[in-house]
PDB file of C-alpha atoms and ligand atoms in Angstrom:
ATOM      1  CA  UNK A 653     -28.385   5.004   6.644  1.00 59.00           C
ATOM      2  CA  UNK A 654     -25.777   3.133   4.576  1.00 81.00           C
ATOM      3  CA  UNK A 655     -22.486   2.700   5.656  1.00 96.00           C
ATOM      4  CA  UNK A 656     -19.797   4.386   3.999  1.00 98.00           C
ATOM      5  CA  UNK A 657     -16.004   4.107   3.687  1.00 98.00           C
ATOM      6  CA  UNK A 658     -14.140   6.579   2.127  1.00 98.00           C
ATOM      7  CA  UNK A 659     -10.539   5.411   0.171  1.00 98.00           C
ATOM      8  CA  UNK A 660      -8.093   8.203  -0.362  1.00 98.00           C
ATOM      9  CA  UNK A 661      -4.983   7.827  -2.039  1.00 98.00           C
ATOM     10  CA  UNK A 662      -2.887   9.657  -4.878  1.00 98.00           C
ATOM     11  CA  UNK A 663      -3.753   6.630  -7.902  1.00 98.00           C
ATOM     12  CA  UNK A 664      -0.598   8.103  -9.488  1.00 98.00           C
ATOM     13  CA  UNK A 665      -1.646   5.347 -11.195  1.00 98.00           C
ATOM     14  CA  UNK A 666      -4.388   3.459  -9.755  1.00 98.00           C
ATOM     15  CA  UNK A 667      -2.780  -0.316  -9.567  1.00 97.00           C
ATOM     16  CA  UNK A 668      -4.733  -4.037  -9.037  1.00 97.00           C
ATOM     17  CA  UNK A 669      -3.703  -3.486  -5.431  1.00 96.00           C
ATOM     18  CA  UNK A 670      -6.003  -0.519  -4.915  1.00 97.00           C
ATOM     19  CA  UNK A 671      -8.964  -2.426  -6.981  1.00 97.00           C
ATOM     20  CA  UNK A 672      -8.129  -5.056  -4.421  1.00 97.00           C
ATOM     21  CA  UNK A 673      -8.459  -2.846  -1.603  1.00 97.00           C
ATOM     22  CA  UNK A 674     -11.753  -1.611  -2.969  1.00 98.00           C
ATOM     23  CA  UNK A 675     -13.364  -4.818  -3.350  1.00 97.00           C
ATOM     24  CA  UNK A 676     -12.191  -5.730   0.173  1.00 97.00           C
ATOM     25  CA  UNK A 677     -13.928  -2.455   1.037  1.00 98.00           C
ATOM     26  CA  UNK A 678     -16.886  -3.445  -0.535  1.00 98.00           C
ATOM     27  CA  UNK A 679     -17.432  -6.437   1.951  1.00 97.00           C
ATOM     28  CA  UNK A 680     -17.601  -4.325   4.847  1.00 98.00           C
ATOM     29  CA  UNK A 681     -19.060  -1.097   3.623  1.00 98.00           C
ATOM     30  CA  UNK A 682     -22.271  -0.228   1.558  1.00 98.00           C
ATOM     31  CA  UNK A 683     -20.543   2.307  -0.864  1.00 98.00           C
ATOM     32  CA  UNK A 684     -16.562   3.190  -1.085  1.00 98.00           C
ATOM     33  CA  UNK A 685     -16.114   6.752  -1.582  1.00 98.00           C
ATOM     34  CA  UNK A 686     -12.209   6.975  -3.600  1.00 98.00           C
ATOM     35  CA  UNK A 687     -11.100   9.923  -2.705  1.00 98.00           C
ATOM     36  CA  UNK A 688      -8.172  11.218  -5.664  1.00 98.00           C
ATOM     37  CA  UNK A 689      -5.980  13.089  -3.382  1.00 98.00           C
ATOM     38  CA  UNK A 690      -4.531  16.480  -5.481  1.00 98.00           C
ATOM     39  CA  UNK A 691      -1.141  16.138  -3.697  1.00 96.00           C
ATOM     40  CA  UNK A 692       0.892  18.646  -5.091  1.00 95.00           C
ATOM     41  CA  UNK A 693       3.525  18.242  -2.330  1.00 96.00           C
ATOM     42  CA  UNK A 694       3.873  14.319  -3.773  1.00 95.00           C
ATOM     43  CA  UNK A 695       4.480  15.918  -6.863  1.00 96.00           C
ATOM     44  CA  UNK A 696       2.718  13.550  -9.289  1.00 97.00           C
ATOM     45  CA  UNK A 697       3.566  12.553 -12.632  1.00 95.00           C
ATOM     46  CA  UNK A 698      -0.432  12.533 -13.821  1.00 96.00           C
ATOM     47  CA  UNK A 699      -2.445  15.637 -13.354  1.00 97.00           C
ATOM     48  CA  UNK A 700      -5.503  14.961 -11.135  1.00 98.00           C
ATOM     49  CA  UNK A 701      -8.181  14.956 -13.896  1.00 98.00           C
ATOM     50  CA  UNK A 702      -6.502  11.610 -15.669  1.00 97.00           C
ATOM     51  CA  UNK A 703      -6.176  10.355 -12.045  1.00 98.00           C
ATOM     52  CA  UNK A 704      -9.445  10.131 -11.542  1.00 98.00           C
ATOM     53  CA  UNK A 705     -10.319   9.606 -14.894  1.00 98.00           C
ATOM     54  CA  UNK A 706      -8.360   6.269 -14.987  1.00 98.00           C
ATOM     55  CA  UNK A 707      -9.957   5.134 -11.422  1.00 98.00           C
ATOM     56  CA  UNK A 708     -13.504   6.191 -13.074  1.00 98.00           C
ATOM     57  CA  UNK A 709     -13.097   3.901 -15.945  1.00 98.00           C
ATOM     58  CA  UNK A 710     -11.660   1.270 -13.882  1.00 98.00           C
ATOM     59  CA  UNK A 711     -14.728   0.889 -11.783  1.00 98.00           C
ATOM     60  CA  UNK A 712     -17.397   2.265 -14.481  1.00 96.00           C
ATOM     61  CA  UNK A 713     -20.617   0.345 -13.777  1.00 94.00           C
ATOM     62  CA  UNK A 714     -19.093  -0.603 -10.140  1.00 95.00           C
ATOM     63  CA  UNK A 715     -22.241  -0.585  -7.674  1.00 95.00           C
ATOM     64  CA  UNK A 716     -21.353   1.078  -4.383  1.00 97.00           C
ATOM     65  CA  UNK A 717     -18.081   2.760  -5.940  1.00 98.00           C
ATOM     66  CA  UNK A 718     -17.867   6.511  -6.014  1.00 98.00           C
ATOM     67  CA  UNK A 719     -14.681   8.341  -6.989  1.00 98.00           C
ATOM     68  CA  UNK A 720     -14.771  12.036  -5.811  1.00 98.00           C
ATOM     69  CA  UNK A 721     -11.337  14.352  -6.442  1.00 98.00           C
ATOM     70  CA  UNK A 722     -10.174  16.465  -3.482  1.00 98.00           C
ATOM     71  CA  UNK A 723      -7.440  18.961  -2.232  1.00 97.00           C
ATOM     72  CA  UNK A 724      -8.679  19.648   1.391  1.00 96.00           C
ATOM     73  CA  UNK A 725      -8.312  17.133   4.337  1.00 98.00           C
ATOM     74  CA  UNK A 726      -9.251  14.176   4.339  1.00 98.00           C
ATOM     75  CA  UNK A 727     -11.750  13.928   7.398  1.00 98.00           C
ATOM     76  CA  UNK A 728     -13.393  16.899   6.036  1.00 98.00           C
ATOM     77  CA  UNK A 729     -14.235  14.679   3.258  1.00 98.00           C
ATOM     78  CA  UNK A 730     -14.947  12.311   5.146  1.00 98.00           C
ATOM     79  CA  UNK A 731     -17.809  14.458   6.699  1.00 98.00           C
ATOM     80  CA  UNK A 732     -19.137  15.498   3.773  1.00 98.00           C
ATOM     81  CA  UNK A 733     -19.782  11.787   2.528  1.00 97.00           C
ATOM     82  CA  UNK A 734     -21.117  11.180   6.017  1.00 97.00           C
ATOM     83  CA  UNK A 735     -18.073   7.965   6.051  1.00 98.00           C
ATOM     84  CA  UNK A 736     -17.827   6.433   9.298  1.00 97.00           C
ATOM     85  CA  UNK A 737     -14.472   5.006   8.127  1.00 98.00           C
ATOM     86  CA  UNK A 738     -11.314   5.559   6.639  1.00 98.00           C
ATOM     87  CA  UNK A 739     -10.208   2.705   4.504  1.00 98.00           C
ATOM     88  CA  UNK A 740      -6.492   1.840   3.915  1.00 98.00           C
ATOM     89  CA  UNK A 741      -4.456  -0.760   2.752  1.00 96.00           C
ATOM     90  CA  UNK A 742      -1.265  -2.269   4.128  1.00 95.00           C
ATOM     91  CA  UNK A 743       0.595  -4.429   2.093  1.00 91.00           C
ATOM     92  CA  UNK A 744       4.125  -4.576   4.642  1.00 88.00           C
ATOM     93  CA  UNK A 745       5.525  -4.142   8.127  1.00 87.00           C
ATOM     94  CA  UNK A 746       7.407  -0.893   6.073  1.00 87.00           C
ATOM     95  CA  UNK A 747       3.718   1.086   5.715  1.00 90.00           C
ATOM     96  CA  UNK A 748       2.583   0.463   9.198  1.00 92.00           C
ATOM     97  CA  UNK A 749       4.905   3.248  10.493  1.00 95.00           C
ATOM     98  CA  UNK A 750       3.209   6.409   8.183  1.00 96.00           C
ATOM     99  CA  UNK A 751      -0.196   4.005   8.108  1.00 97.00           C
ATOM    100  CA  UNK A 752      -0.301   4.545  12.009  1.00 97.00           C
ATOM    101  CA  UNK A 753       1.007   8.097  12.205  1.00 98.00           C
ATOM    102  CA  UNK A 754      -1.895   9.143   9.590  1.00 98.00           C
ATOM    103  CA  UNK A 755      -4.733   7.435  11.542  1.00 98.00           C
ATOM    104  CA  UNK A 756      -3.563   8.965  15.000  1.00 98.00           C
ATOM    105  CA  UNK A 757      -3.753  11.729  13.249  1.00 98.00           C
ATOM    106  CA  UNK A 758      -6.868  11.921  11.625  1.00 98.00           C
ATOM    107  CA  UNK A 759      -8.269  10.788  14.600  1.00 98.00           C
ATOM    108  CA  UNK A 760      -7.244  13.558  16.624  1.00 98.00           C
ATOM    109  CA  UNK A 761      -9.095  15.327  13.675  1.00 98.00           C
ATOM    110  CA  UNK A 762     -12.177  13.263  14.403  1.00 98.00           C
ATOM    111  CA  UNK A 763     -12.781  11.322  16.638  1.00 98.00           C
ATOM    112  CA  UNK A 764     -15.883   9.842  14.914  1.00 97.00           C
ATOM    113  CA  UNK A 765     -14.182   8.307  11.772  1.00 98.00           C
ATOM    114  CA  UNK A 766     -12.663   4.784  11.873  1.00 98.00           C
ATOM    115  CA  UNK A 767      -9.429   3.975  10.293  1.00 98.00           C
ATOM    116  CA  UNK A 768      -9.960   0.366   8.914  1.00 98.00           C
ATOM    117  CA  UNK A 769      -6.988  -1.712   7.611  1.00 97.00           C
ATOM    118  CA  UNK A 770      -7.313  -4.132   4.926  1.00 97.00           C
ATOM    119  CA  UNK A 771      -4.800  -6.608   3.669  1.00 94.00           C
ATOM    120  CA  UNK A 772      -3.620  -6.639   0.204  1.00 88.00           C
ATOM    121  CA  UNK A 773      -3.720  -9.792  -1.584  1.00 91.00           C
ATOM    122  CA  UNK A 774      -0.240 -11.409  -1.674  1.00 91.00           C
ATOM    123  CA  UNK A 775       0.766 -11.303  -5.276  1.00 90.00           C
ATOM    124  CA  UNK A 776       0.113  -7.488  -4.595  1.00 91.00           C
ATOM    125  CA  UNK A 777       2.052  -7.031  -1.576  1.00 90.00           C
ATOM    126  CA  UNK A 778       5.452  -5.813  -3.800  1.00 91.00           C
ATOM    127  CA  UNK A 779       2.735  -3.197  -6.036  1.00 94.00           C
ATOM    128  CA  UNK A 780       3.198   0.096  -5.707  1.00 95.00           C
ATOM    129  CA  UNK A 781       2.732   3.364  -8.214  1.00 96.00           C
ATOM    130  CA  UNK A 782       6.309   4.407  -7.708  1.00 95.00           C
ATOM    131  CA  UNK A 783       7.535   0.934  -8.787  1.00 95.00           C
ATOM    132  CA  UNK A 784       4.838   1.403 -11.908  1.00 97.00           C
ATOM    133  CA  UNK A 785       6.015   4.552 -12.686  1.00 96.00           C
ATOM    134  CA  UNK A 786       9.400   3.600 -12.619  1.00 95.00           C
ATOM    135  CA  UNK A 787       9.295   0.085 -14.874  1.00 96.00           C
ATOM    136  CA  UNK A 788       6.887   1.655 -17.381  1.00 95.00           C
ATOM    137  CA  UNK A 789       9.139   4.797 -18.205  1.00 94.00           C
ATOM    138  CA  UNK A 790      12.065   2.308 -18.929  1.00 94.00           C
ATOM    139  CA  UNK A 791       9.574  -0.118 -20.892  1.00 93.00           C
ATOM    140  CA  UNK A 792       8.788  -2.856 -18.468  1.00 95.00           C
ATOM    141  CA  UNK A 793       5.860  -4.358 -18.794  1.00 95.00           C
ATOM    142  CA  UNK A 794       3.418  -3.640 -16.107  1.00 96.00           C
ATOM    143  CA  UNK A 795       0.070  -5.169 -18.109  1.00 96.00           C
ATOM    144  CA  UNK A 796      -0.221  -7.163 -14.755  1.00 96.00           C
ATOM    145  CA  UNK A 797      -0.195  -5.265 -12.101  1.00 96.00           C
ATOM    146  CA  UNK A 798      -2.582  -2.014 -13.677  1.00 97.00           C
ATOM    147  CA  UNK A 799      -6.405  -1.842 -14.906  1.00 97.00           C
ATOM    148  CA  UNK A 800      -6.392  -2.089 -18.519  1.00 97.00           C
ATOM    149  CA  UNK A 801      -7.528   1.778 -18.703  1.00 96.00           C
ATOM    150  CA  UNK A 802      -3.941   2.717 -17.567  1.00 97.00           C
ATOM    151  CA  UNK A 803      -1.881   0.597 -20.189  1.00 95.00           C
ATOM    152  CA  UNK A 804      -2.083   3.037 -23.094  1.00 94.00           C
ATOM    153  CA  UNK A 805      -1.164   6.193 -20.329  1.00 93.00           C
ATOM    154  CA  UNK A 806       1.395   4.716 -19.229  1.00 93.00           C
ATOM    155  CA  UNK A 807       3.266   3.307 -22.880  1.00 89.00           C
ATOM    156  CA  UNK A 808       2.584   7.420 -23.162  1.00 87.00           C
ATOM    157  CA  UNK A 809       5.362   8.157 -20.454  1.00 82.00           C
ATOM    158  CA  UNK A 810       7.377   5.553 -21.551  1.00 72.00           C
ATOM    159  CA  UNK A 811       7.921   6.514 -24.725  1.00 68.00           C
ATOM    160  CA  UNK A 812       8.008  10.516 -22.982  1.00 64.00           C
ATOM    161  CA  UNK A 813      11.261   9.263 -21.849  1.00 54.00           C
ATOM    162  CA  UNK A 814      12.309   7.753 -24.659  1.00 49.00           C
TER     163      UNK A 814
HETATM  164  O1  PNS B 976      -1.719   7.122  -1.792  1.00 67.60           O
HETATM  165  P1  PNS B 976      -1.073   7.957  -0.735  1.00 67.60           P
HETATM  166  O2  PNS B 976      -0.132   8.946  -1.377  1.00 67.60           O
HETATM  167  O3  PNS B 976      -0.405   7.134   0.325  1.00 67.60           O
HETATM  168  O4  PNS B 976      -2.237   8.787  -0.018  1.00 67.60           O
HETATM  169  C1  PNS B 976      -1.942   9.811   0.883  1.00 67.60           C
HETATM  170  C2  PNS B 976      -3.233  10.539   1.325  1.00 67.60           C
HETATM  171  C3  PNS B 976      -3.983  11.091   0.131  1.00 67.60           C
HETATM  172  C4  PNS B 976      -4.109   9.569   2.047  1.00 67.60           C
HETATM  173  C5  PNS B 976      -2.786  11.674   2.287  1.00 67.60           C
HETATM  174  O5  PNS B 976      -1.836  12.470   1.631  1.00 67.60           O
HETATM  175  C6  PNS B 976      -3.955  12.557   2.732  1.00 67.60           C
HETATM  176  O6  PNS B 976      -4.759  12.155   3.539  1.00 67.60           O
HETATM  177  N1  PNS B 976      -4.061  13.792   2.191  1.00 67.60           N
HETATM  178  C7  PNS B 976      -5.088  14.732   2.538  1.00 67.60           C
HETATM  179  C8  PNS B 976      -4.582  15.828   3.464  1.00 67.60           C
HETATM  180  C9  PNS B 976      -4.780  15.454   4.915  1.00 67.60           C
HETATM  181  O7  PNS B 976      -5.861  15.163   5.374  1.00 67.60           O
HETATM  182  N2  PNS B 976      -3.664  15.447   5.642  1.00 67.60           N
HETATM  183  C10 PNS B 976      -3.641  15.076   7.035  1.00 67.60           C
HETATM  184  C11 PNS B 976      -3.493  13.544   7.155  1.00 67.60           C
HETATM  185  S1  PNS B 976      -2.758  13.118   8.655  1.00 67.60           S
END
């Protein structure tokens, strides 16, 4: 049997970091599973279907990628997709605080699935969808740090705000 990783996250938008995390994935595992996290309680700026839209046409023709929406928890997808592993990346000392608490956690869940921690690549370390977010609705460009998919979604919210 193959081995299997699966990737949540929001994507609120996906950024170069997570493509980076997937392709560091992709070393380790036989197929990444990204799992678009619904979120509601992150309250996120694009609905879930042009969340995983944009990841979808970011990886289109991708062997071993799979991008799968979900609402429930995470090791119950997990199970579904048969993953041995949750994959993660940290990019600071800051995320290794909620990083930790969420493995612990889903590990208490199940004991079976793996949290595995993968380094961002340095010019990604300061990348984050918040940050995105934030310097495209003023007009910033971000044409470096998002898949070329996202550009035209987010000039949308930018001009949104005027
Ligand atoms: O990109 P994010 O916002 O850091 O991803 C957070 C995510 C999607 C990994 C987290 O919110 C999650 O796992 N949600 C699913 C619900 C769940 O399983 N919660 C218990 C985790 S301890």
């Amino acid at each position: 049997m193959n081995n299997c990783a699966i990737y949540p996250g929001t994507f609120d938008p996906v950024s170069l970091g997570h493509v980076d995390v997937v392709r560091r994935g992709l070393r380790l595992f036989d197929r990444v599973v990204i799992g678009v996290a619904e979120n509601p309680g992150k309250h996120p700026v694009f609905d879930l279907d042009t969340r995983v839209q944009l990841v979808q046409a970011t990886f289109t023709g991708e062997p071993g990628v799979e991008i799968v929406p979900f609402s429930g928890l995470l090791v119950q997808l997990a199970q579904q997709h048969h993953a041995s592993a949750i994959l993660r990346g940290l990019r600071a000392a800051s995320d290794f605080e909620y990083e930790f608490q969420m493995a612990t956690m889903n590990r208490r869940l199940d004991s079976e699935i793996e949290t595995v921690f993968v380094m961002a690549r340095e010019d990604y370390t300061f990348v984050s969808s918040r940050f995105i977010r934030e310097i495209a609705s003023m007009g910033g460009d971000v044409a470096s740090l998002v898949p070329a998919p996202v550009l035209p979604l987010l000039k949308q919210i930018s001009t949104r705000s005027g």
